Amino acid sequence: MAQINLNKRRNLWFERLMAIIAFINLCICLFDLSYIPWRDFYLRKVPQITKVYDKVKGIEPHRETENYLANVKLLEEQVSQTGLKSSESATQLEELRRLSGEMIDGNPFAAVNKSGTLEKIKNRMRDRTSVKSAKRAFDTFWSQAYLSENGWNQEIAFFNQKIQPLIATDYYRTIGENGEFTDNFWRIDLPFVILFALELLTRCFYTRKRNPSFSWLDAVLWRWYDLFLLIPFGRWLRIIPVLVRLDKAHLLNLQPVRKQINQGVVANFAEELTEIVIVRLINQIQGSIKQGELTRWLLQKENHSEYVDINNINEVEAIAGIFIKAIVYQVLPKIQPEIVAILHHNIDGAFNQSPIYRNLHNLPGVAQMQAQLSEQLSTQIATNLYNALVSAVEDPVAAKLSSQLLERFSEALGVEMQKKQVLSEIQSLLFDFLEEVKINYVQRLSREDIAQIIQQTRQMRSQASVTTVVSKSSALLQTRNKASGE
């Protein structure tokens, strides 16, 4: 026992270790998937990450936008050295106007699906200069007259705070020989994939060892969710095996989630399945009525060709015989005092309603004699009836006569019903009745609150579990008390 517990603890720690590794791998994969869409955020908040991870994604600074920002820096240095109105600053402003036109016409943001960023830059520049044309807005902004009139420091601060960060988000992404963007994430993911593949092979080996009838495919499918850890695409699907592993390692409790999923699945399918089953059953009964099986059953002249009898026994008659014997031999003897009491009460009532008895009732001893007589009569009647029933069951002749009576009754009923064409009317009414059941009652199933029904089922299971625990605890307590008494 101690060795088994030790093995369980070791397995649990191994499961936890692999679950944590899978969780780390999932986090890395999710970060990789988010890097391109969220690169602007990473660039603003944690630029150190972009310096490292840009290489993984083949991201390089775009030469056109880099050159544009470099010329802005040169202008700032030139203004600080020679002033805004110098010829050197004028030359640098002219260069920026030219580069602005090329940036608007060439749209270096389009290659990485960031054209919206360029539109945002143009809108901010239009709003700043109150010029509708984007090119003219840049020409106006990078002019000595505008910068002098509105203040150099104020305008360059606006550019560095509102325009420069947007231009800096542009980048160039290299393309591989396959025509796709460079993505070296597989180099980071490969060690994890190798580890998970070795683990899956080991698990499959032990699964086949414990279940010799399993093939390698069966063993792999036994851990089907681990396959998501090996595929190089759709890496976000690795959340499935990670959640399963965390649950099995007791690091995460998914029981409430499983309950909600099961409830959702059951709620979606319960209505349709219930309606399909009931409607199909009613349709089958209607089909049997249309085929005349009701007539053949009543007349008992022929058997249905598709009906299969597995034991050559009329189960209905056999069940009826069991019920009759149980009633005669087991039930009636137990309720005979109650039957006698009912008969005694009815006989007393008959005596009391008789005018002659009412006149004699005042004579001495008549009331006592009447009580004795009614008791004897009720007892005798009950006894005779019971003996008659026992005789009918045990006497072969009486049993045969009863069987002949029932058979003759059935034949006579069937013949009379057929003569008066009652059977066809009954069939029509039964068919219409079943159709009404489908329309009126089966449709009500869809209005039932399936979630509430599932909740009631869970409450029943919980109550049953509590009852079982209490019963086991009581039995254990009684066993301990007996042991202590001995």
GROMACS .gro file of C-alpha atoms in nm:
model
  486
    1MET     CA    1   0.000   0.000   0.000
    2ALA     CA    2   0.281   0.241   0.086
    3GLN     CA    3   0.449   0.164  -0.248
    4ILE     CA    4   0.124   0.232  -0.434
    5ASN     CA    5   0.080   0.567  -0.259
    6LEU     CA    6   0.441   0.658  -0.339
    7ASN     CA    7   0.386   0.577  -0.707
    8LYS     CA    8   0.069   0.785  -0.712
    9ARG     CA    9   0.254   1.083  -0.563
   10ARG     CA   10   0.532   1.046  -0.819
   11ASN     CA   11   0.281   1.028  -1.104
   12LEU     CA   12   0.102   1.334  -0.968
   13TRP     CA   13   0.426   1.535  -0.951
   14PHE     CA   14   0.515   1.425  -1.305
   15GLU     CA   15   0.169   1.527  -1.428
   16ARG     CA   16   0.208   1.864  -1.258
   17LEU     CA   17   0.553   1.919  -1.408
   18MET     CA   18   0.432   1.840  -1.761
   19ALA     CA   19   0.118   2.050  -1.709
   20ILE     CA   20   0.329   2.349  -1.605
   21ILE     CA   21   0.559   2.304  -1.906
   22ALA     CA   22   0.257   2.282  -2.136
   23PHE     CA   23   0.114   2.595  -1.976
   24ILE     CA   24   0.442   2.783  -2.030
   25ASN     CA   25   0.446   2.669  -2.393
   26LEU     CA   26   0.086   2.787  -2.436
   27CYS     CA   27   0.174   3.129  -2.295
   28ILE     CA   28   0.467   3.159  -2.536
   29CYS     CA   29   0.244   3.057  -2.827
   30LEU     CA   30  -0.024   3.308  -2.731
   31PHE     CA   31   0.241   3.581  -2.701
   32ASP     CA   32   0.371   3.489  -3.046
   33LEU     CA   33   0.020   3.504  -3.192
   34SER     CA   34  -0.038   3.843  -3.032
   35TYR     CA   35   0.298   3.995  -3.124
   36ILE     CA   36   0.218   4.125  -3.472
   37PRO     CA   37  -0.129   4.267  -3.387
   38TRP     CA   38  -0.004   4.414  -3.060
   39ARG     CA   39   0.347   4.518  -3.165
   40ASP     CA   40   0.258   4.887  -3.133
   41PHE     CA   41   0.158   4.828  -2.771
   42TYR     CA   42   0.479   4.638  -2.696
   43LEU     CA   43   0.681   4.910  -2.870
   44ARG     CA   44   0.528   5.181  -2.648
   45LYS     CA   45   0.526   4.994  -2.317
   46VAL     CA   46   0.816   4.747  -2.331
   47PRO     CA   47   1.041   4.841  -2.624
   48GLN     CA   48   1.308   4.600  -2.497
   49ILE     CA   49   1.086   4.309  -2.605
   50THR     CA   50   1.059   4.439  -2.959
   51LYS     CA   51   1.437   4.470  -2.986
   52VAL     CA   52   1.466   4.097  -2.914
   53TYR     CA   53   1.152   3.950  -3.072
   54ASP     CA   54   1.160   4.152  -3.395
   55LYS     CA   55   1.434   3.916  -3.511
   56VAL     CA   56   1.209   3.613  -3.456
   57LYS     CA   57   0.946   3.760  -3.685
   58GLY     CA   58   1.196   3.894  -3.941
   59ILE     CA   59   1.107   4.254  -3.859
   60GLU     CA   60   1.347   4.528  -3.958
   61PRO     CA   61   1.320   4.911  -3.947
   62HIS     CA   62   1.163   5.043  -4.265
   63ARG     CA   63   1.427   5.247  -4.448
   64GLU     CA   64   1.186   5.511  -4.578
   65THR     CA   65   1.021   5.594  -4.244
   66GLU     CA   66   1.353   5.555  -4.060
   67ASN     CA   67   1.510   5.805  -4.298
   68TYR     CA   68   1.215   6.041  -4.245
   69LEU     CA   69   1.256   6.040  -3.866
   70ALA     CA   70   1.633   6.074  -3.902
   71ASN     CA   71   1.584   6.391  -4.109
   72VAL     CA   72   1.355   6.531  -3.840
   73LYS     CA   73   1.637   6.478  -3.588
   74LEU     CA   74   1.879   6.651  -3.823
   75LEU     CA   75   1.640   6.945  -3.846
   76GLU     CA   76   1.620   6.970  -3.468
   77GLU     CA   77   1.998   6.971  -3.445
   78GLN     CA   78   2.028   7.227  -3.724
   79VAL     CA   79   1.775   7.461  -3.561
   80SER     CA   80   1.955   7.435  -3.230
   81GLN     CA   81   2.281   7.525  -3.402
   82THR     CA   82   2.192   7.787  -3.664
   83GLY     CA   83   1.834   7.881  -3.589
   84LEU     CA   84   1.508   7.819  -3.775
   85LYS     CA   85   1.550   8.094  -4.034
   86SER     CA   86   1.898   7.991  -4.153
   87SER     CA   87   1.959   7.860  -4.506
   88GLU     CA   88   2.068   7.523  -4.368
   89SER     CA   89   1.737   7.485  -4.183
   90ALA     CA   90   1.548   7.589  -4.497
   91THR     CA   91   1.729   7.318  -4.694
   92GLN     CA   92   1.640   7.058  -4.431
   93LEU     CA   93   1.275   7.171  -4.429
   94GLU     CA   94   1.260   7.134  -4.805
   95GLU     CA   95   1.395   6.779  -4.775
   96LEU     CA   96   1.126   6.696  -4.520
   97ARG     CA   97   0.856   6.832  -4.752
   98ARG     CA   98   0.986   6.607  -5.029
   99LEU     CA   99   1.003   6.303  -4.800
  100SER     CA  100   0.651   6.376  -4.674
  101GLY     CA  101   0.515   6.370  -5.031
  102GLU     CA  102   0.695   6.041  -5.101
  103MET     CA  103   0.559   5.889  -4.779
  104ILE     CA  104   0.202   5.984  -4.871
  105ASP     CA  105   0.233   5.864  -5.232
  106GLY     CA  106   0.433   5.547  -5.160
  107ASN     CA  107   0.252   5.445  -4.839
  108PRO     CA  108   0.529   5.238  -4.677
  109PHE     CA  109   0.276   5.121  -4.416
  110ALA     CA  110   0.071   4.916  -4.667
  111ALA     CA  111   0.312   4.621  -4.684
  112VAL     CA  112   0.243   4.531  -4.320
  113ASN     CA  113  -0.129   4.620  -4.324
  114LYS     CA  114  -0.082   4.948  -4.135
  115SER     CA  115  -0.239   5.187  -4.385
  116GLY     CA  116  -0.471   5.298  -4.109
  117THR     CA  117  -0.171   5.438  -3.925
  118LEU     CA  118  -0.082   5.658  -4.222
  119GLU     CA  119  -0.442   5.781  -4.238
  120LYS     CA  120  -0.424   5.870  -3.869
  121ILE     CA  121  -0.101   6.065  -3.932
  122LYS     CA  122  -0.257   6.257  -4.222
  123ASN     CA  123  -0.572   6.337  -4.021
  124ARG     CA  124  -0.370   6.471  -3.728
  125MET     CA  125  -0.160   6.684  -3.959
  126ARG     CA  126  -0.470   6.823  -4.133
  127ASP     CA  127  -0.627   6.910  -3.798
  128ARG     CA  128  -0.305   7.077  -3.681
  129THR     CA  129  -0.257   7.299  -3.988
  130SER     CA  130  -0.628   7.343  -4.081
  131VAL     CA  131  -0.546   7.237  -4.437
  132LYS     CA  132  -0.768   6.978  -4.611
  133SER     CA  133  -0.501   6.830  -4.840
  134ALA     CA  134  -0.259   6.594  -4.664
  135LYS     CA  135   0.036   6.689  -4.885
  136ARG     CA  136  -0.032   7.060  -4.846
  137ALA     CA  137  -0.071   7.008  -4.471
  138PHE     CA  138   0.278   6.858  -4.451
  139ASP     CA  139   0.418   7.131  -4.680
  140THR     CA  140   0.261   7.394  -4.455
  141PHE     CA  141   0.385   7.230  -4.137
  142TRP     CA  142   0.746   7.196  -4.262
  143SER     CA  143   0.778   7.563  -4.358
  144GLN     CA  144   0.972   7.839  -4.190
  145ALA     CA  145   0.671   8.071  -4.193
  146TYR     CA  146   0.438   7.825  -4.015
  147LEU     CA  147   0.695   7.713  -3.759
  148SER     CA  148   0.796   8.073  -3.683
  149GLU     CA  149   0.440   8.193  -3.652
  150ASN     CA  150   0.317   7.906  -3.430
  151GLY     CA  151   0.638   7.858  -3.236
  152TRP     CA  152   0.912   7.608  -3.316
  153ASN     CA  153   0.922   7.444  -2.975
  154GLN     CA  154   0.546   7.398  -2.959
  155GLU     CA  155   0.516   7.250  -3.310
  156ILE     CA  156   0.815   7.016  -3.284
  157ALA     CA  157   0.680   6.896  -2.949
  158PHE     CA  158   0.348   6.819  -3.121
  159PHE     CA  159   0.530   6.622  -3.391
  160ASN     CA  160   0.737   6.424  -3.140
  161GLN     CA  161   0.434   6.340  -2.925
  162LYS     CA  162   0.160   6.279  -3.184
  163ILE     CA  163   0.325   6.201  -3.518
  164GLN     CA  164   0.668   6.052  -3.449
  165PRO     CA  165   0.534   5.750  -3.241
  166LEU     CA  166   0.296   5.660  -3.526
  167ILE     CA  167   0.569   5.677  -3.790
  168ALA     CA  168   0.799   5.472  -3.565
  169THR     CA  169   0.549   5.182  -3.560
  170ASP     CA  170   0.610   5.117  -3.930
  171TYR     CA  171   0.849   4.835  -4.014
  172TYR     CA  172   0.966   4.609  -4.292
  173ARG     CA  173   0.916   4.234  -4.264
  174THR     CA  174   1.138   4.004  -4.467
  175ILE     CA  175   0.989   3.737  -4.692
  176GLY     CA  176   1.120   3.383  -4.714
  177GLU     CA  177   1.172   3.164  -5.020
  178ASN     CA  178   0.823   3.020  -4.972
  179GLY     CA  179   0.671   3.362  -5.035
  180GLU     CA  180   0.552   3.400  -4.675
  181PHE     CA  181   0.669   3.644  -4.408
  182THR     CA  182   0.970   3.524  -4.215
  183ASP     CA  183   0.870   3.351  -3.891
  184ASN     CA  184   1.135   3.176  -3.683
  185PHE     CA  185   0.907   3.090  -3.393
  186TRP     CA  186   0.935   2.722  -3.482
  187ARG     CA  187   1.291   2.733  -3.348
  188ILE     CA  188   1.154   2.833  -3.007
  189ASP     CA  189   0.865   2.586  -3.024
  190LEU     CA  190   1.066   2.287  -3.149
  191PRO     CA  191   1.214   2.180  -2.811
  192PHE     CA  192   0.865   2.178  -2.658
  193VAL     CA  193   0.725   1.975  -2.948
  194ILE     CA  194   1.006   1.719  -2.918
  195LEU     CA  195   0.943   1.688  -2.544
  196PHE     CA  196   0.568   1.643  -2.590
  197ALA     CA  197   0.622   1.392  -2.872
  198LEU     CA  198   0.853   1.180  -2.656
  199GLU     CA  199   0.604   1.198  -2.370
  200LEU     CA  200   0.319   1.089  -2.598
  201LEU     CA  201   0.520   0.795  -2.732
  202THR     CA  202   0.605   0.687  -2.378
  203ARG     CA  203   0.243   0.710  -2.269
  204CYS     CA  204   0.132   0.512  -2.576
  205PHE     CA  205   0.388   0.243  -2.495
  206TYR     CA  206   0.259   0.202  -2.139
  207THR     CA  207  -0.102   0.218  -2.257
  208ARG     CA  208  -0.044  -0.071  -2.499
  209LYS     CA  209   0.140  -0.258  -2.227
  210ARG     CA  210  -0.161  -0.230  -1.992
  211ASN     CA  211  -0.406  -0.302  -2.277
  212PRO     CA  212  -0.252  -0.557  -2.515
  213SER     CA  213  -0.557  -0.542  -2.744
  214PHE     CA  214  -0.484  -0.175  -2.822
  215SER     CA  215  -0.312  -0.083  -3.146
  216TRP     CA  216  -0.075   0.213  -3.168
  217LEU     CA  217  -0.356   0.416  -3.322
  218ASP     CA  218  -0.587   0.327  -3.031
  219ALA     CA  219  -0.317   0.427  -2.784
  220VAL     CA  220  -0.262   0.762  -2.958
  221LEU     CA  221  -0.636   0.831  -2.972
  222TRP     CA  222  -0.653   0.754  -2.599
  223ARG     CA  223  -0.460   1.083  -2.557
  224TRP     CA  224  -0.607   1.257  -2.863
  225TYR     CA  225  -0.594   1.601  -2.705
  226ASP     CA  226  -0.212   1.587  -2.679
  227LEU     CA  227  -0.190   1.590  -3.059
  228PHE     CA  228  -0.265   1.963  -3.047
  229LEU     CA  229   0.073   2.009  -2.875
  230LEU     CA  230   0.252   1.869  -3.179
  231ILE     CA  231   0.091   2.041  -3.476
  232PRO     CA  232   0.278   2.353  -3.604
  233PHE     CA  233  -0.040   2.544  -3.693
  234GLY     CA  234  -0.345   2.651  -3.495
  235ARG     CA  235  -0.128   2.672  -3.184
  236TRP     CA  236  -0.406   2.844  -2.991
  237LEU     CA  237  -0.579   2.501  -2.983
  238ARG     CA  238  -0.315   2.394  -2.731
  239ILE     CA  239  -0.538   2.547  -2.469
  240ILE     CA  240  -0.740   2.221  -2.484
  241PRO     CA  241  -0.462   1.982  -2.370
  242VAL     CA  242  -0.330   2.242  -2.126
  243LEU     CA  243  -0.666   2.271  -1.949
  244VAL     CA  244  -0.705   1.892  -1.941
  245ARG     CA  245  -0.356   1.849  -1.799
  246LEU     CA  246  -0.404   2.119  -1.535
  247ASP     CA  247  -0.728   1.952  -1.429
  248LYS     CA  248  -0.574   1.604  -1.409
  249ALA     CA  249  -0.278   1.744  -1.216
  250HIS     CA  250  -0.518   1.899  -0.961
  251LEU     CA  251  -0.384   2.245  -1.041
  252LEU     CA  252  -0.716   2.364  -1.180
  253ASN     CA  253  -1.071   2.255  -1.102
  254LEU     CA  254  -1.271   2.228  -1.422
  255GLN     CA  255  -1.566   2.046  -1.267
  256PRO     CA  256  -1.795   2.356  -1.276
  257VAL     CA  257  -1.696   2.421  -1.637
  258ARG     CA  258  -1.766   2.060  -1.733
  259LYS     CA  259  -2.107   2.082  -1.567
  260GLN     CA  260  -2.193   2.395  -1.763
  261ILE     CA  261  -2.072   2.241  -2.089
  262ASN     CA  262  -2.270   1.922  -2.026
  263GLN     CA  263  -2.575   2.127  -1.935
  264GLY     CA  264  -2.541   2.329  -2.253
  265VAL     CA  265  -2.505   2.018  -2.469
  266VAL     CA  266  -2.798   1.844  -2.302
  267ALA     CA  267  -3.013   2.155  -2.320
  268ASN     CA  268  -2.944   2.188  -2.693
  269PHE     CA  269  -3.019   1.827  -2.781
  270ALA     CA  270  -3.272   1.714  -2.518
  271GLU     CA  271  -3.569   1.892  -2.673
  272GLU     CA  272  -3.507   1.766  -3.025
  273LEU     CA  273  -3.418   1.412  -2.916
  274THR     CA  274  -3.725   1.384  -2.694
  275GLU     CA  275  -3.955   1.511  -2.965
  276ILE     CA  276  -3.796   1.283  -3.226
  277VAL     CA  277  -3.829   0.973  -3.007
  278ILE     CA  278  -4.191   1.040  -2.907
  279VAL     CA  279  -4.302   1.145  -3.256
  280ARG     CA  280  -4.135   0.838  -3.404
  281LEU     CA  281  -4.311   0.614  -3.151
  282ILE     CA  282  -4.649   0.773  -3.227
  283ASN     CA  283  -4.586   0.745  -3.602
  284GLN     CA  284  -4.508   0.376  -3.560
  285ILE     CA  285  -4.832   0.321  -3.367
  286GLN     CA  286  -5.024   0.512  -3.635
  287GLY     CA  287  -4.859   0.300  -3.903
  288SER     CA  288  -4.958  -0.017  -3.721
  289ILE     CA  289  -5.317   0.107  -3.702
  290LYS     CA  290  -5.317   0.186  -4.076
  291GLN     CA  291  -5.182  -0.160  -4.158
  292GLY     CA  292  -5.471  -0.322  -3.973
  293GLU     CA  293  -5.268  -0.473  -3.690
  294LEU     CA  294  -5.536  -0.363  -3.444
  295THR     CA  295  -5.793  -0.568  -3.636
  296ARG     CA  296  -5.571  -0.876  -3.650
  297TRP     CA  297  -5.496  -0.846  -3.281
  298LEU     CA  298  -5.862  -0.829  -3.186
  299LEU     CA  299  -5.972  -1.102  -3.422
  300GLN     CA  300  -5.662  -1.315  -3.357
  301LYS     CA  301  -5.705  -1.482  -3.695
  302GLU     CA  302  -5.351  -1.430  -3.820
  303ASN     CA  303  -5.017  -1.328  -3.687
  304HIS     CA  304  -4.822  -1.031  -3.813
  305SER     CA  305  -4.551  -1.152  -4.048
  306GLU     CA  306  -4.293  -0.914  -3.902
  307TYR     CA  307  -4.364  -0.996  -3.536
  308VAL     CA  308  -4.095  -1.217  -3.383
  309ASP     CA  309  -4.188  -1.463  -3.107
  310ILE     CA  310  -3.873  -1.573  -2.924
  311ASN     CA  311  -4.019  -1.834  -2.682
  312ASN     CA  312  -4.355  -1.953  -2.824
  313ILE     CA  313  -4.528  -1.814  -2.516
  314ASN     CA  314  -4.812  -1.567  -2.502
  315GLU     CA  315  -4.651  -1.325  -2.260
  316VAL     CA  316  -4.974  -1.133  -2.198
  317GLU     CA  317  -5.155  -1.449  -2.088
  318ALA     CA  318  -4.857  -1.560  -1.879
  319ILE     CA  319  -4.835  -1.224  -1.702
  320ALA     CA  320  -5.211  -1.227  -1.643
  321GLY     CA  321  -5.184  -1.575  -1.493
  322ILE     CA  322  -4.906  -1.463  -1.257
  323PHE     CA  323  -5.115  -1.166  -1.145
  324ILE     CA  324  -5.423  -1.383  -1.089
  325LYS     CA  325  -5.230  -1.636  -0.880
  326ALA     CA  326  -5.065  -1.361  -0.679
  327ILE     CA  327  -5.403  -1.201  -0.610
  328VAL     CA  328  -5.575  -1.530  -0.519
  329TYR     CA  329  -5.301  -1.688  -0.307
  330GLN     CA  330  -5.121  -1.386  -0.161
  331VAL     CA  331  -5.337  -1.073  -0.169
  332LEU     CA  332  -5.692  -1.194  -0.092
  333PRO     CA  333  -5.600  -1.391   0.224
  334LYS     CA  334  -5.435  -1.080   0.366
  335ILE     CA  335  -5.729  -0.850   0.292
  336GLN     CA  336  -6.004  -1.102   0.381
  337PRO     CA  337  -6.079  -0.931   0.720
  338GLU     CA  338  -6.138  -0.603   0.539
  339ILE     CA  339  -6.364  -0.774   0.284
  340VAL     CA  340  -6.563  -0.938   0.566
  341ALA     CA  341  -6.595  -0.599   0.738
  342ILE     CA  342  -6.732  -0.439   0.420
  343LEU     CA  343  -6.983  -0.723   0.371
  344HIS     CA  344  -7.082  -0.706   0.738
  345HIS     CA  345  -7.144  -0.333   0.704
  346ASN     CA  346  -7.355  -0.379   0.388
  347ILE     CA  347  -7.561  -0.661   0.543
  348ASP     CA  348  -7.629  -0.447   0.850
  349GLY     CA  349  -7.741  -0.169   0.620
  350ALA     CA  350  -7.977  -0.403   0.438
  351PHE     CA  351  -8.129  -0.517   0.768
  352ASN     CA  352  -8.173  -0.162   0.889
  353GLN     CA  353  -8.353  -0.060   0.571
  354SER     CA  354  -8.608  -0.343   0.605
  355PRO     CA  355  -8.943  -0.225   0.762
  356ILE     CA  356  -9.005  -0.566   0.918
  357TYR     CA  357  -8.665  -0.564   1.088
  358ARG     CA  358  -8.722  -0.214   1.221
  359ASN     CA  359  -9.041  -0.333   1.387
  360LEU     CA  360  -8.868  -0.639   1.539
  361HIS     CA  361  -8.557  -0.449   1.642
  362ASN     CA  362  -8.711  -0.338   1.970
  363LEU     CA  363  -8.771  -0.696   2.083
  364PRO     CA  364  -8.518  -0.837   2.333
  365GLY     CA  365  -8.231  -1.036   2.178
  366VAL     CA  366  -8.314  -0.944   1.818
  367ALA     CA  367  -8.028  -0.694   1.786
  368GLN     CA  368  -7.774  -0.947   1.914
  369MET     CA  369  -7.912  -1.215   1.686
  370GLN     CA  370  -7.892  -0.976   1.390
  371ALA     CA  371  -7.527  -0.899   1.464
  372GLN     CA  372  -7.439  -1.267   1.481
  373LEU     CA  373  -7.633  -1.343   1.165
  374SER     CA  374  -7.473  -1.062   0.963
  375GLU     CA  375  -7.126  -1.164   1.079
  376GLN     CA  376  -7.187  -1.527   0.983
  377LEU     CA  377  -7.328  -1.424   0.645
  378SER     CA  378  -7.039  -1.191   0.563
  379THR     CA  379  -6.782  -1.449   0.665
  380GLN     CA  380  -6.957  -1.723   0.470
  381ILE     CA  381  -6.991  -1.508   0.158
  382ALA     CA  382  -6.626  -1.404   0.165
  383THR     CA  383  -6.514  -1.762   0.224
  384ASN     CA  384  -6.733  -1.899  -0.055
  385LEU     CA  385  -6.612  -1.636  -0.299
  386TYR     CA  386  -6.250  -1.704  -0.216
  387ASN     CA  387  -6.302  -2.082  -0.246
  388ALA     CA  388  -6.471  -2.027  -0.581
  389LEU     CA  389  -6.173  -1.824  -0.705
  390VAL     CA  390  -5.927  -2.085  -0.580
  391SER     CA  391  -6.131  -2.358  -0.742
  392ALA     CA  392  -6.140  -2.168  -1.070
  393VAL     CA  393  -5.761  -2.137  -1.062
  394GLU     CA  394  -5.679  -2.490  -0.946
  395ASP     CA  395  -5.959  -2.688  -1.113
  396PRO     CA  396  -5.849  -2.781  -1.469
  397VAL     CA  397  -6.206  -2.801  -1.589
  398ALA     CA  398  -6.292  -2.458  -1.448
  399ALA     CA  399  -5.973  -2.312  -1.593
  400LYS     CA  400  -6.055  -2.460  -1.934
  401LEU     CA  401  -6.409  -2.326  -1.919
  402SER     CA  402  -6.279  -1.981  -1.822
  403SER     CA  403  -6.034  -1.988  -2.112
  404GLN     CA  404  -6.308  -2.092  -2.353
  405LEU     CA  405  -6.529  -1.813  -2.218
  406LEU     CA  406  -6.262  -1.550  -2.275
  407GLU     CA  407  -6.182  -1.682  -2.621
  408ARG     CA  408  -6.549  -1.692  -2.720
  409PHE     CA  409  -6.600  -1.343  -2.580
  410SER     CA  410  -6.308  -1.209  -2.782
  411GLU     CA  411  -6.429  -1.376  -3.101
  412ALA     CA  412  -6.786  -1.257  -3.054
  413LEU     CA  413  -6.669  -0.903  -2.977
  414GLY     CA  414  -6.447  -0.894  -3.284
  415VAL     CA  415  -6.718  -1.029  -3.514
  416GLU     CA  416  -6.980  -0.788  -3.384
  417MET     CA  417  -6.744  -0.492  -3.406
  418GLN     CA  418  -6.659  -0.585  -3.764
  419LYS     CA  419  -7.021  -0.627  -3.860
  420LYS     CA  420  -7.116  -0.286  -3.730
  421GLN     CA  421  -6.805  -0.125  -3.880
  422VAL     CA  422  -6.710   0.001  -3.536
  423LEU     CA  423  -6.349  -0.109  -3.571
  424SER     CA  424  -6.278   0.121  -3.865
  425GLU     CA  425  -6.423   0.411  -3.672
  426ILE     CA  426  -6.210   0.322  -3.368
  427GLN     CA  427  -5.901   0.308  -3.589
  428SER     CA  428  -5.979   0.650  -3.734
  429LEU     CA  429  -6.041   0.797  -3.391
  430LEU     CA  430  -5.721   0.645  -3.251
  431PHE     CA  431  -5.520   0.780  -3.546
  432ASP     CA  432  -5.666   1.129  -3.501
  433PHE     CA  433  -5.611   1.110  -3.126
  434LEU     CA  434  -5.242   1.028  -3.170
  435GLU     CA  435  -5.210   1.313  -3.420
  436GLU     CA  436  -5.360   1.549  -3.164
  437VAL     CA  437  -5.113   1.420  -2.905
  438LYS     CA  438  -4.825   1.509  -3.138
  439ILE     CA  439  -4.962   1.855  -3.205
  440ASN     CA  440  -5.075   1.950  -2.856
  441TYR     CA  441  -4.852   1.763  -2.612
  442VAL     CA  442  -4.524   1.688  -2.791
  443GLN     CA  443  -4.486   2.056  -2.881
  444ARG     CA  444  -4.511   2.140  -2.513
  445LEU     CA  445  -4.180   1.962  -2.461
  446SER     CA  446  -4.002   2.248  -2.637
  447ARG     CA  447  -4.152   2.488  -2.385
  448GLU     CA  448  -4.012   2.293  -2.092
  449ASP     CA  449  -3.719   2.455  -1.914
  450ILE     CA  450  -3.450   2.197  -1.989
  451ALA     CA  451  -3.200   2.379  -1.768
  452GLN     CA  452  -3.441   2.358  -1.476
  453ILE     CA  453  -3.495   1.987  -1.537
  454ILE     CA  454  -3.118   1.930  -1.542
  455GLN     CA  455  -3.086   2.126  -1.217
  456GLN     CA  456  -3.354   1.909  -1.057
  457THR     CA  457  -3.169   1.598  -1.174
  458ARG     CA  458  -2.848   1.726  -1.016
  459GLN     CA  459  -3.030   1.796  -0.690
  460MET     CA  460  -3.166   1.442  -0.689
  461ARG     CA  461  -2.817   1.303  -0.745
  462SER     CA  462  -2.676   1.523  -0.468
  463GLN     CA  463  -2.946   1.409  -0.227
  464ALA     CA  464  -2.882   1.048  -0.323
  465SER     CA  465  -2.508   1.096  -0.265
  466VAL     CA  466  -2.569   1.253   0.076
  467THR     CA  467  -2.805   0.969   0.170
  468THR     CA  468  -2.545   0.712   0.064
  469VAL     CA  469  -2.272   0.883   0.269
  470VAL     CA  470  -2.499   0.902   0.574
  471SER     CA  471  -2.594   0.536   0.539
  472LYS     CA  472  -2.231   0.429   0.512
  473SER     CA  473  -2.137   0.644   0.810
  474SER     CA  474  -2.421   0.494   1.017
  475ALA     CA  475  -2.319   0.141   0.921
  476LEU     CA  476  -1.957   0.212   1.009
  477LEU     CA  477  -2.060   0.363   1.342
  478GLN     CA  478  -2.274   0.060   1.424
  479THR     CA  479  -1.986  -0.173   1.335
  480ARG     CA  480  -1.752   0.019   1.563
  481ASN     CA  481  -2.007   0.016   1.847
  482LYS     CA  482  -2.046  -0.361   1.814
  483ALA     CA  483  -1.672  -0.407   1.811
  484SER     CA  484  -1.628  -0.190   2.119
  485GLY     CA  485  -1.913  -0.379   2.294
  486GLU     CA  486  -1.752  -0.709   2.226
   0.00000   0.00000   0.00000
